[in-house]
Amino acid sequence: MRGMPQSLEQLFALDGLIQDDEREIAKAVRHFVDERVRPHIAEWFDTGEVPARELTKELGELGVLGMHLDGYGCAGLSATTYGLACQELEAGDSGIRSLVSVQGSLAMYSIHAYGSEEQKQEWLPRMAAGDAIGCFGLTEPDFGSNPGGMRTRAKKDGEDWVLNGTKMWITNGTVADVAVVWAQTDEKVRGFVVPTDTPGFSAPEIKRKMSLRASVTAELVLEDVRLPASAVLPEVQGLRGPLGALSEARFGIIFGAMGAARDCLETAISYAQDRQVFDKSLASYQLTQAKLADMALELGKGQLLALHLGRLKDSGTITPEQVSVGKLNNTREAIAIARQCRTILAANGITLEYPVIRHANNLESVLTYEGTSEVHQLVIGKALTGAEAFR
Amino acid sequence: MNIVVCVKYVPDAQGDRTFNEDNTTDRANVDGLLSELDEYAVEAALKIVEAGEGEVTVVTVGPEQAADALKKALQMGADKAVHVSDEAIHGSDAVATSLVLAEAVKKIGSPDLVLTGLSSTDGTMSVVPAMLAERLGLPQVTQVSTLEVADGTVKGRRDGDAVSESLEASLPALVSVTDQINEPRYPSFKGIMAAKKKPVETWSLADLGVDAGQVGLDAAWTKVESFAQRPPREQGEIVTDEGDGGTKLAEFLAAQKFV
């Protein structure tokens, strides 16, 4: 029996959960990805070169950068809308979504939430327009899940601050105009707005990555970087600052990961329908259908979870534990879907002719950045038991 | 400079094309969109107004869903929209469409410029712009790939196979533009949100003073008698190379009149 195939969205009737505005915005991002990302992404991934500045400008013109922030040239849209945009971007490539996450949720959010009026005026409109690129320096070569141990130091010298240290795995690092750098002071961890042309600041690119190849990753080296008193983010002290920004970025990943998974599953379904094995399509074998059905369930559940968390965030009641629930589940399921889809495409699945291995490799990073799966398990474990098991 | 852009809501060319029982194109039950060729006219209008001043009004004639085409134009940056919708218009040919459009343009006001696309992507007749210009008594500058408005005139270049013509007309005028004239913008988030607050008026034939007997399927000068789906593509011919592959390939191409 042949029936009219349904789309993944139809199967879960997701459309009814999304408002008109949200749908329009998501459609605009999908169009952008179709026009500007899909035709080039295999080459960018293959060569490890991405026109980040050009893309940032175009994303700024579209309105994506800092779209969930209010004022200063930002679009002021809801968290759910931002999530849906992340889903469409990551259906293109996790690297492109990372660019947007770092710009909007890490760099811009930090300045928006913790910055002085002067810092906001100076940077946010340009960053929203895509004329200035931002990066975010928290992780260090020896401090990932334990950022509190950071060795980067900011010392007072008269009115000035002098920064020394190294930050690692910094998305947008080599192309950034401004870096939000977190450093240990004599008291607490403080955030600094560092123009990247400040003497002593350098950002060597990290090469030879097998994941997020269509994304710029750098190390930030700070050697006696002298900053005026006005460079410090005045409104926050302690790790609460960077962790707040990370929670924002994680929220985008909850949706984004499902975008990558959706792209893989759509590819696998279409491939299975076309591919003839023995005398019929791969899609008409029971083992293929079992795989597709199981993956569709996880995708749909992950998307429902993302939308639920989006509504919670828009109502202002979301907790960090709930963000951990979404990040852990959706990145873990996304990479499982990508790998399973690869088995349906078999050898074709390992090439850049199809998006599957690219997504799978990207998701290796997405699984562990912005809090590893293990850290999120511990966050949830603590929420359930009351006992901290981080160390 | 007040500009009216005439646009059409057409079935998405990537979707399945279906017909109604009366042999007219099904526009209501398929995914539709702003005819891509009309996006160039909208973009041309926006560029002119952005470089100076004025207002861009988009107008369409079509069923309820045609409001989507107007919405897209408003998201791109047009200021207001007019939707002419009336059951009696169903099945109208180009002659009747141009009549309804002409009355709508008159009711909107006296624009300095009426812009259209090269043709619709579904009917692909390219005759409505000329008919509309006649009905409005405007000079017509059709199928131009450049457009310049200055000092009460409009200038454009029409590229033909053999020659390029430089055309000029005094304003007010009607201009149809090709897909070479610009690169239509895609709506930004700002445009999408702003469009929700822009005015859209819906007019019936009675609002335009058009007699229902002058339009619709019964008034059409031509009638589609029947239609048939194009037969599915047949599988290509596979030639096994037994030393004569080149010859067979050449013979095939010659038979298809490619060489």
XYZ file of C-alpha atoms in Angstrom:
650
model
C 0.000 0.000 0.000
C 1.242 3.439 -0.904
C -0.009 6.514 0.827
C 0.806 10.182 0.513
C 3.965 10.693 2.614
C 3.701 13.155 5.474
C 6.386 15.596 6.447
C 8.063 15.347 9.845
C 6.260 18.566 10.874
C 2.914 17.094 9.897
C 3.535 13.930 11.903
C 3.816 15.937 15.115
C 1.481 18.751 14.003
C 4.129 21.192 15.209
C 2.855 24.021 13.048
C -0.175 24.513 15.269
C 2.118 25.309 18.190
C 3.825 28.133 16.355
C 2.414 31.632 15.919
C 2.217 33.445 12.576
C 5.079 35.852 13.362
C 7.294 33.025 14.498
C 6.562 31.085 11.320
C 7.324 34.106 9.118
C 10.661 34.715 10.817
C 11.634 31.043 10.668
C 10.719 31.018 6.982
C 12.916 34.045 6.347
C 15.862 32.324 8.029
C 15.220 29.103 6.112
C 15.256 31.103 2.900
C 18.541 32.747 3.893
C 20.061 29.344 4.621
C 18.820 27.943 1.299
C 20.236 30.887 -0.633
C 23.420 31.727 1.220
C 24.525 28.654 3.135
C 23.441 25.448 1.412
C 25.040 26.142 -1.982
C 28.458 26.754 -0.373
C 28.547 24.869 2.888
C 30.227 21.691 1.622
C 33.066 23.776 0.195
C 33.422 25.866 3.346
C 33.514 22.724 5.445
C 35.944 21.015 3.082
C 38.393 23.910 2.922
C 37.856 25.057 6.503
C 37.358 28.595 5.216
C 34.131 30.490 5.807
C 33.444 34.095 4.743
C 32.521 35.007 8.317
C 32.570 38.782 7.907
C 30.372 38.725 4.814
C 27.935 36.270 6.404
C 27.773 38.299 9.604
C 26.888 41.406 7.615
C 24.125 39.539 5.767
C 22.786 37.998 8.967
C 22.751 41.482 10.472
C 20.766 42.834 7.537
C 18.270 40.004 7.962
C 17.954 40.866 11.664
C 19.216 37.655 13.272
C 22.022 39.072 15.409
C 20.844 39.730 18.943
C 17.291 39.279 17.690
C 16.001 38.366 21.151
C 17.435 41.499 22.756
C 15.576 44.808 23.089
C 16.718 48.182 21.803
C 20.119 49.215 20.397
C 19.128 48.137 16.882
C 18.094 44.633 17.988
C 14.878 43.114 16.696
C 13.328 42.535 20.157
C 11.702 39.220 19.243
C 10.742 36.402 21.589
C 13.029 33.666 22.829
C 10.942 31.077 20.991
C 11.366 32.965 17.731
C 15.105 33.113 18.353
C 15.087 29.369 18.970
C 13.243 28.689 15.728
C 15.777 30.850 13.890
C 18.602 28.799 15.463
C 16.870 25.611 14.304
C 16.824 26.859 10.708
C 20.440 28.085 10.874
C 21.689 24.786 12.246
C 19.705 22.860 9.628
C 22.225 24.605 7.387
C 25.284 24.052 9.552
C 26.146 24.102 13.256
C 29.048 26.420 12.442
C 26.737 29.116 11.095
C 24.448 28.773 14.118
C 27.540 28.983 16.332
C 28.522 32.264 14.715
C 25.079 33.646 15.525
C 25.009 32.184 19.055
C 28.369 33.662 19.946
C 27.540 37.049 18.472
C 24.020 37.347 19.888
C 23.796 35.174 22.968
C 27.334 35.414 24.326
C 28.963 38.663 23.239
C 25.928 40.907 22.690
C 23.965 39.416 25.580
C 26.869 40.031 27.998
C 27.146 43.667 26.954
C 23.347 44.061 26.955
C 22.875 42.466 30.376
C 26.012 43.574 32.206
C 27.390 46.534 30.247
C 27.389 50.280 30.882
C 25.206 52.529 28.755
C 28.351 53.702 26.913
C 29.409 50.116 26.167
C 25.926 49.295 24.881
C 25.800 52.394 22.676
C 29.271 51.783 21.334
C 28.931 48.125 20.423
C 25.367 46.793 20.247
C 24.003 48.696 17.208
C 27.084 47.798 15.146
C 26.965 44.189 16.288
C 23.220 43.923 15.538
C 23.843 45.290 12.046
C 26.669 42.816 11.504
C 29.226 45.622 11.095
C 31.129 44.465 14.166
C 31.808 40.875 15.175
C 32.053 39.765 18.772
C 33.602 36.789 20.521
C 33.478 35.518 24.095
C 36.452 34.341 26.113
C 35.790 32.177 29.156
C 37.256 28.698 28.505
C 41.021 28.290 28.888
C 43.413 25.564 27.742
C 43.297 23.945 31.174
C 39.865 25.070 32.369
C 36.706 23.953 30.577
C 34.006 22.608 32.867
C 35.697 24.321 35.799
C 35.998 27.928 34.600
C 36.373 29.171 38.178
C 39.974 27.972 38.094
C 40.837 30.335 35.244
C 44.388 31.685 35.141
C 43.659 34.823 33.140
C 44.284 37.744 35.491
C 43.171 41.364 35.434
C 45.244 43.614 37.661
C 44.540 47.230 38.540
C 47.297 49.650 37.524
C 46.181 53.099 38.610
C 42.820 53.592 36.900
C 43.657 51.037 34.187
C 43.293 47.286 34.072
C 46.054 45.050 32.706
C 45.047 41.618 31.414
C 47.264 38.553 30.977
C 46.277 35.005 30.042
C 45.035 32.659 27.344
C 41.536 31.722 26.257
C 40.806 28.631 24.159
C 38.222 27.387 21.639
C 36.957 30.859 20.894
C 34.433 30.946 18.051
C 34.808 34.044 15.805
C 38.137 34.795 17.550
C 40.259 35.722 14.530
C 37.549 37.817 12.871
C 36.210 39.579 15.970
C 36.287 43.340 16.453
C 35.511 42.994 20.123
C 36.055 40.265 22.691
C 34.150 39.886 25.940
C 36.894 38.423 28.156
C 36.363 37.053 31.641
C 39.316 37.368 34.011
C 40.089 36.767 37.674
C 40.685 39.976 39.646
C 41.875 40.336 43.223
C 38.275 39.910 44.206
C 35.903 38.261 41.816
C 35.787 37.242 38.169
C 35.011 40.306 36.037
C 34.070 40.765 32.400
C 35.998 43.118 30.082
C 35.057 44.582 26.724
C 38.283 44.303 24.750
C 38.608 45.858 21.288
C 40.691 43.314 19.378
C 43.066 45.996 18.073
C 44.244 46.698 21.629
C 48.046 46.184 21.830
C 48.926 42.816 23.352
C 45.787 41.095 22.059
C 46.210 38.363 19.454
C 44.027 35.521 18.182
C 45.841 32.692 16.418
C 43.435 30.422 14.545
C 42.984 26.803 15.598
C 43.381 24.609 12.533
C 43.088 20.877 11.849
C 39.595 20.573 13.337
C 37.395 17.691 12.218
C 34.232 19.397 13.466
C 32.707 22.871 12.964
C 34.986 23.333 9.999
C 32.716 26.070 8.623
C 33.350 28.134 11.745
C 36.302 30.217 12.857
C 37.898 28.947 16.071
C 40.808 30.687 17.782
C 42.908 30.976 20.855
C 42.973 34.411 22.495
C 46.333 35.494 23.804
C 46.398 38.468 26.179
C 49.852 39.891 26.902
C 49.781 42.989 29.086
C 46.579 44.163 27.452
C 45.974 47.589 28.991
C 42.364 48.713 29.219
C 40.739 51.840 30.671
C 38.485 51.560 33.729
C 35.504 51.949 31.387
C 36.273 48.549 29.775
C 34.991 46.501 32.695
C 31.379 45.257 32.569
C 30.027 47.137 35.587
C 26.829 45.242 36.273
C 28.111 41.793 37.203
C 30.752 40.174 39.370
C 31.642 36.509 39.710
C 30.943 33.503 37.508
C 27.254 34.361 37.540
C 28.044 36.679 34.585
C 29.522 34.255 32.073
C 27.272 31.419 33.228
C 24.219 33.606 32.582
C 25.385 34.250 29.027
C 26.113 30.551 28.508
C 22.607 29.689 29.602
C 21.340 32.002 26.829
C 23.491 30.310 24.202
C 22.530 26.843 25.416
C 18.914 27.765 24.913
C 19.605 28.383 21.202
C 21.373 25.031 20.949
C 18.268 23.201 22.224
C 16.499 24.284 19.038
C 19.580 24.322 16.838
C 20.531 20.699 17.422
C 17.068 19.657 16.273
C 17.635 21.621 13.055
C 20.750 19.580 12.270
C 18.874 16.372 13.132
C 15.924 17.373 10.960
C 18.190 18.019 7.996
C 19.808 14.598 8.433
C 16.479 12.800 8.750
C 14.928 14.568 5.769
C 17.997 13.642 3.759
C 17.849 10.011 4.897
C 14.136 9.666 4.120
C 14.544 11.109 0.661
C 17.647 8.999 0.029
C 15.882 5.831 1.185
C 12.944 6.544 -1.107
C 15.202 6.932 -4.137
C 17.795 4.267 -3.450
C 16.959 0.919 -4.988
C 18.178 -2.184 -3.159
C 17.552 -5.532 -4.846
C 14.230 -4.780 -6.500
C 12.674 -2.091 -4.352
C 13.405 1.149 -2.554
C 15.466 1.140 0.624
C 12.545 2.956 2.259
C 10.270 -0.042 1.775
C 12.381 -2.327 3.967
C 11.216 -2.868 7.517
C 14.602 -2.250 9.108
C 14.850 1.137 7.372
C 11.364 2.073 8.477
C 12.110 1.068 12.066
C 15.135 3.367 12.032
C 13.200 6.218 10.441
C 10.287 5.841 12.870
C 12.550 5.822 15.924
C 14.449 8.859 14.692
C 11.239 10.735 13.884
C 10.031 10.137 17.442
C 13.197 11.547 18.972
C 13.193 14.506 16.600
C 9.550 15.307 17.299
C 9.955 14.913 21.041
C 13.050 17.106 20.983
C 11.222 19.782 19.005
C 8.273 19.657 21.398
C 10.657 19.988 24.325
C 12.379 22.929 22.633
C 9.063 24.702 22.046
C 7.965 24.048 25.623
C 11.220 25.485 26.952
C 10.832 28.434 24.569
C 7.432 29.236 26.022
C 8.856 28.901 29.547
C 11.667 31.286 28.674
C 9.235 33.786 27.189
C 7.137 33.625 30.348
C 10.289 34.351 32.352
C 10.067 31.192 34.433
C 12.693 28.937 32.838
C 15.369 27.629 35.208
C 18.989 26.725 34.393
C 18.147 23.064 35.186
C 15.452 23.114 32.518
C 17.921 24.523 30.000
C 20.238 21.639 30.940
C 17.386 19.162 30.318
C 16.935 20.554 26.813
C 20.627 20.842 25.981
C 21.440 17.335 27.194
C 18.511 15.649 25.503
C 18.553 17.454 22.202
C 22.283 17.364 21.502
C 22.482 13.701 22.516
C 19.517 12.723 20.371
C 20.666 14.898 17.468
C 24.031 13.181 17.213
C 22.374 9.775 17.545
C 20.017 10.679 14.688
C 22.860 11.977 12.534
C 24.848 8.768 13.037
C 21.827 6.549 12.368
C 21.028 8.513 9.207
C 24.593 7.896 8.103
C 23.922 4.160 8.178
C 20.978 4.647 5.816
C 23.139 6.557 3.349
C 25.965 4.051 3.828
C 29.062 5.097 1.854
C 27.296 8.099 0.367
C 26.741 9.240 3.935
C 30.440 9.864 4.525
C 30.806 12.371 1.700
C 30.092 16.079 1.598
C 27.638 15.413 -1.242
C 25.132 14.895 1.573
C 24.905 16.890 4.800
C 24.834 13.916 7.165
C 28.469 13.319 8.116
C 29.013 17.080 8.280
C 26.179 17.432 10.788
C 27.355 14.350 12.704
C 30.877 15.740 12.982
C 29.618 19.189 13.943
C 27.381 17.719 16.609
C 30.456 16.184 18.259
C 31.337 19.760 19.265
C 27.767 20.762 20.023
C 27.516 17.783 22.377
C 30.300 19.074 24.583
C 30.481 22.838 24.160
C 28.408 25.207 26.289
C 28.473 22.555 29.017
C 29.278 18.934 28.311
C 26.557 16.297 28.468
C 28.165 15.081 31.683
C 27.947 18.501 33.317
C 24.287 18.749 32.353
C 23.672 15.278 33.797
C 25.204 16.534 37.030
C 23.092 19.696 36.977
C 19.963 17.567 36.575
C 21.228 15.065 39.131
C 21.716 17.840 41.651
C 18.235 19.196 40.931
C 16.721 15.758 41.568
C 18.732 14.780 44.636
C 19.893 18.013 46.139
C 23.427 16.611 46.230
C 26.232 18.281 44.272
C 28.426 15.779 42.441
C 30.522 18.096 40.278
C 33.711 17.384 42.191
C 6.720 60.109 -6.528
C 3.758 57.819 -6.001
C 4.133 54.388 -7.502
C 1.584 51.631 -7.929
C 2.988 48.143 -8.464
C 0.639 45.534 -9.911
C 1.447 42.064 -8.609
C 0.027 38.588 -8.986
C -0.401 35.657 -6.654
C 0.637 32.501 -8.519
C 0.913 28.808 -7.690
C 4.371 27.871 -6.440
C 6.145 26.481 -9.484
C 7.828 23.895 -7.268
C 4.480 22.445 -6.192
C 1.968 20.402 -8.151
C -0.087 22.371 -10.671
C -3.782 21.506 -10.587
C -6.876 22.719 -12.415
C -10.444 23.355 -11.383
C -13.428 21.609 -12.980
C -13.936 24.634 -15.244
C -10.366 24.251 -16.599
C -9.040 27.300 -14.773
C -5.843 27.183 -12.730
C -6.437 26.167 -9.141
C -5.172 29.074 -7.063
C -7.057 28.391 -3.865
C -5.958 24.893 -2.907
C -2.260 25.033 -3.758
C 0.712 26.746 -2.191
C 1.016 30.135 -3.780
C 3.316 33.103 -3.645
C 4.071 36.521 -5.042
C 5.009 35.896 -8.686
C 8.793 36.005 -8.668
C 8.892 38.240 -11.727
C 6.799 40.797 -9.837
C 9.389 40.969 -7.061
C 11.620 42.831 -9.526
C 8.915 45.456 -10.016
C 8.446 45.849 -6.259
C 12.209 46.188 -5.797
C 12.427 48.757 -8.612
C 9.671 50.813 -6.975
C 11.300 50.650 -3.541
C 14.646 51.777 -4.973
C 13.058 54.822 -6.635
C 11.191 55.860 -3.490
C 14.176 55.225 -1.216
C 16.350 57.448 -3.416
C 13.815 60.262 -3.233
C 10.447 60.332 -1.614
C 6.946 59.061 -2.143
C 4.904 56.015 -1.518
C 4.640 52.531 -2.974
C 1.210 50.929 -3.207
C 0.895 47.319 -4.315
C -2.291 46.053 -5.876
C -3.391 42.563 -6.741
C -6.490 40.942 -8.201
C -7.044 37.462 -6.879
C -8.695 35.127 -4.408
C -8.471 35.445 -0.631
C -5.061 33.740 -0.514
C -3.640 36.420 -2.824
C -3.268 38.548 0.318
C -0.055 36.552 0.839
C 1.450 38.148 -2.268
C 0.605 41.590 -0.890
C 2.044 40.670 2.488
C 5.348 39.719 0.881
C 5.492 43.033 -0.969
C 4.702 44.911 2.265
C 7.419 42.936 4.063
C 9.856 43.968 1.339
C 8.976 47.594 2.104
C 5.883 48.715 0.160
C 3.780 51.203 2.142
C 0.241 49.985 1.561
C -1.711 47.425 -0.374
C -4.994 46.994 -2.205
C -6.579 43.603 -2.730
C -9.326 43.380 -5.330
C -11.257 40.234 -4.566
C -14.638 39.215 -5.904
C -16.142 35.833 -6.731
C -17.183 37.197 -10.132
C -13.546 37.766 -11.154
C -12.835 34.012 -11.152
C -11.689 32.855 -14.586
C -11.006 36.344 -15.938
C -8.688 36.605 -18.942
C -6.024 39.259 -19.461
C -8.527 41.676 -20.989
C -10.792 41.580 -17.946
C -7.848 41.578 -15.534
C -6.511 44.746 -17.112
C -9.945 46.349 -16.756
C -10.125 45.572 -13.040
C -6.531 46.680 -12.485
C -7.133 49.934 -14.397
C -10.120 50.811 -12.232
C -8.171 49.905 -9.090
C -5.235 52.110 -10.116
C -7.657 54.997 -10.791
C -9.276 54.544 -7.387
C -5.893 54.457 -5.630
C -5.210 57.892 -7.117
C -3.155 59.209 -9.971
C 0.221 57.588 -9.576
C 3.294 59.035 -11.259
C 4.372 55.557 -12.210
C 2.675 52.189 -12.622
C 5.116 49.278 -12.469
C 4.619 45.641 -13.392
C 6.779 42.577 -13.826
C 7.718 41.076 -17.175
C 4.873 38.577 -17.059
C 3.171 36.324 -14.563
C 4.948 33.056 -13.912
C 1.727 31.072 -14.366
C -0.044 32.650 -17.376
C 3.181 34.032 -18.921
C 1.320 36.158 -21.441
C 3.037 39.541 -20.833
C 0.053 41.399 -22.266
C -1.550 42.867 -19.149
C 0.986 45.741 -18.866
C 0.242 46.945 -22.423
C -3.516 46.566 -21.973
C -3.391 48.380 -18.660
C -1.418 51.276 -20.150
C -3.997 51.599 -22.925
C -6.878 51.615 -20.478
C -5.171 54.234 -18.311
C -4.107 56.302 -21.316
C -0.474 56.142 -20.202
C 2.669 55.843 -22.308
C 4.058 52.326 -21.980
C 7.725 51.425 -21.601
C 7.746 47.658 -21.480
C 10.288 44.961 -20.685
C 13.120 47.211 -19.615
C 16.246 46.043 -17.828
C 17.220 49.480 -16.549
C 15.058 52.224 -15.130
C 15.807 55.830 -14.384
C 13.314 58.432 -13.239
C 14.251 62.114 -13.419
C 12.765 65.482 -14.376
C 9.312 64.185 -15.210
C 10.549 61.444 -17.498
C 11.274 57.770 -17.263
C 14.090 56.137 -19.211
C 14.816 52.478 -19.678
C 16.715 50.031 -21.846
C 14.974 47.161 -23.584
C 17.405 44.415 -24.545
C 16.405 42.410 -27.602
C 18.167 39.553 -29.325
C 19.784 41.831 -31.886
C 19.537 45.349 -30.527
C 19.095 47.231 -27.282
C 16.611 50.077 -27.402
C 16.791 53.127 -25.175
C 13.262 54.202 -24.382
C 11.953 57.353 -22.797
C 8.489 58.527 -21.834
C 7.003 61.411 -19.931
C 5.434 60.759 -16.548
C 2.951 59.505 -15.623
C 3.788 56.257 -17.382
C 3.550 52.499 -17.140
C 6.748 50.472 -17.048
C 7.226 46.717 -17.036
C 10.603 45.440 -15.879
C 12.579 42.263 -16.551
C 14.411 40.005 -14.118
C 17.675 41.676 -15.144
C 16.860 45.029 -13.582
C 17.830 44.323 -9.976
C 18.206 41.744 -7.251
C 14.994 41.757 -5.206
C 15.581 42.005 -1.471
C 14.370 39.352 0.906
C 12.276 40.707 3.783
C 14.255 41.379 6.965
C 12.825 40.712 10.420
C 12.137 44.449 10.650
C 10.223 44.331 7.385
C 8.261 41.281 8.492
C 7.234 42.889 11.777
C 6.513 46.312 10.207
C 4.290 44.765 7.511
C 1.776 43.695 10.130
C 0.883 47.322 10.801
C 0.618 48.472 7.177
C -2.818 49.191 5.701
C -4.398 46.646 3.351
C -7.710 47.551 1.720
C -9.968 44.962 0.126
C -12.190 46.136 -2.719
C -14.992 44.351 -4.570
C -16.043 44.936 -8.166
C -18.858 47.124 -6.862
C -16.297 49.305 -5.061
C -14.606 49.830 -8.424
C -17.838 50.351 -10.352
C -17.048 47.400 -12.619
C -20.003 45.399 -13.926
C -19.606 41.714 -13.052
C -20.714 40.819 -16.586
C -17.511 42.353 -18.003
C -15.238 39.953 -16.150
C -14.983 36.297 -15.196
C -14.957 33.090 -17.158
C -18.075 33.856 -19.204
C -16.699 37.168 -20.427
C -13.307 35.720 -21.379
C -12.365 36.046 -25.060
C -10.741 32.638 -25.062
C -11.670 29.444 -23.313
C -9.594 26.446 -22.244
C -11.404 23.463 -23.757
C -9.433 20.742 -22.040
C -6.126 20.010 -20.390
C -3.909 17.005 -19.920
C -1.006 16.394 -17.590
C 2.309 16.097 -19.365
C 3.147 12.389 -19.616
C 5.779 11.302 -17.083
C 9.343 11.379 -18.339
C 10.500 8.161 -19.843
C 13.721 6.562 -18.788
C 16.670 7.570 -20.945
C 18.329 5.247 -23.376
C 21.398 3.435 -22.098
C 24.037 2.791 -24.718
C 26.555 0.075 -23.944
C 29.880 0.952 -25.469
C 30.999 -1.848 -27.728
C 33.595 0.235 -29.457
C 30.907 2.249 -31.245
C 29.714 4.319 -28.227
C 30.873 7.593 -29.760
C 29.041 6.948 -33.004
C 25.843 5.983 -31.217
C 26.050 9.069 -29.039
C 26.507 11.282 -32.113
C 23.584 9.558 -33.840
C 21.383 10.120 -30.802
C 22.281 13.806 -30.616
C 21.703 14.202 -34.353
C 18.297 12.486 -34.104
C 17.358 14.931 -31.322
C 18.588 17.791 -33.535
C 21.220 18.831 -30.962
C 23.966 18.671 -33.609
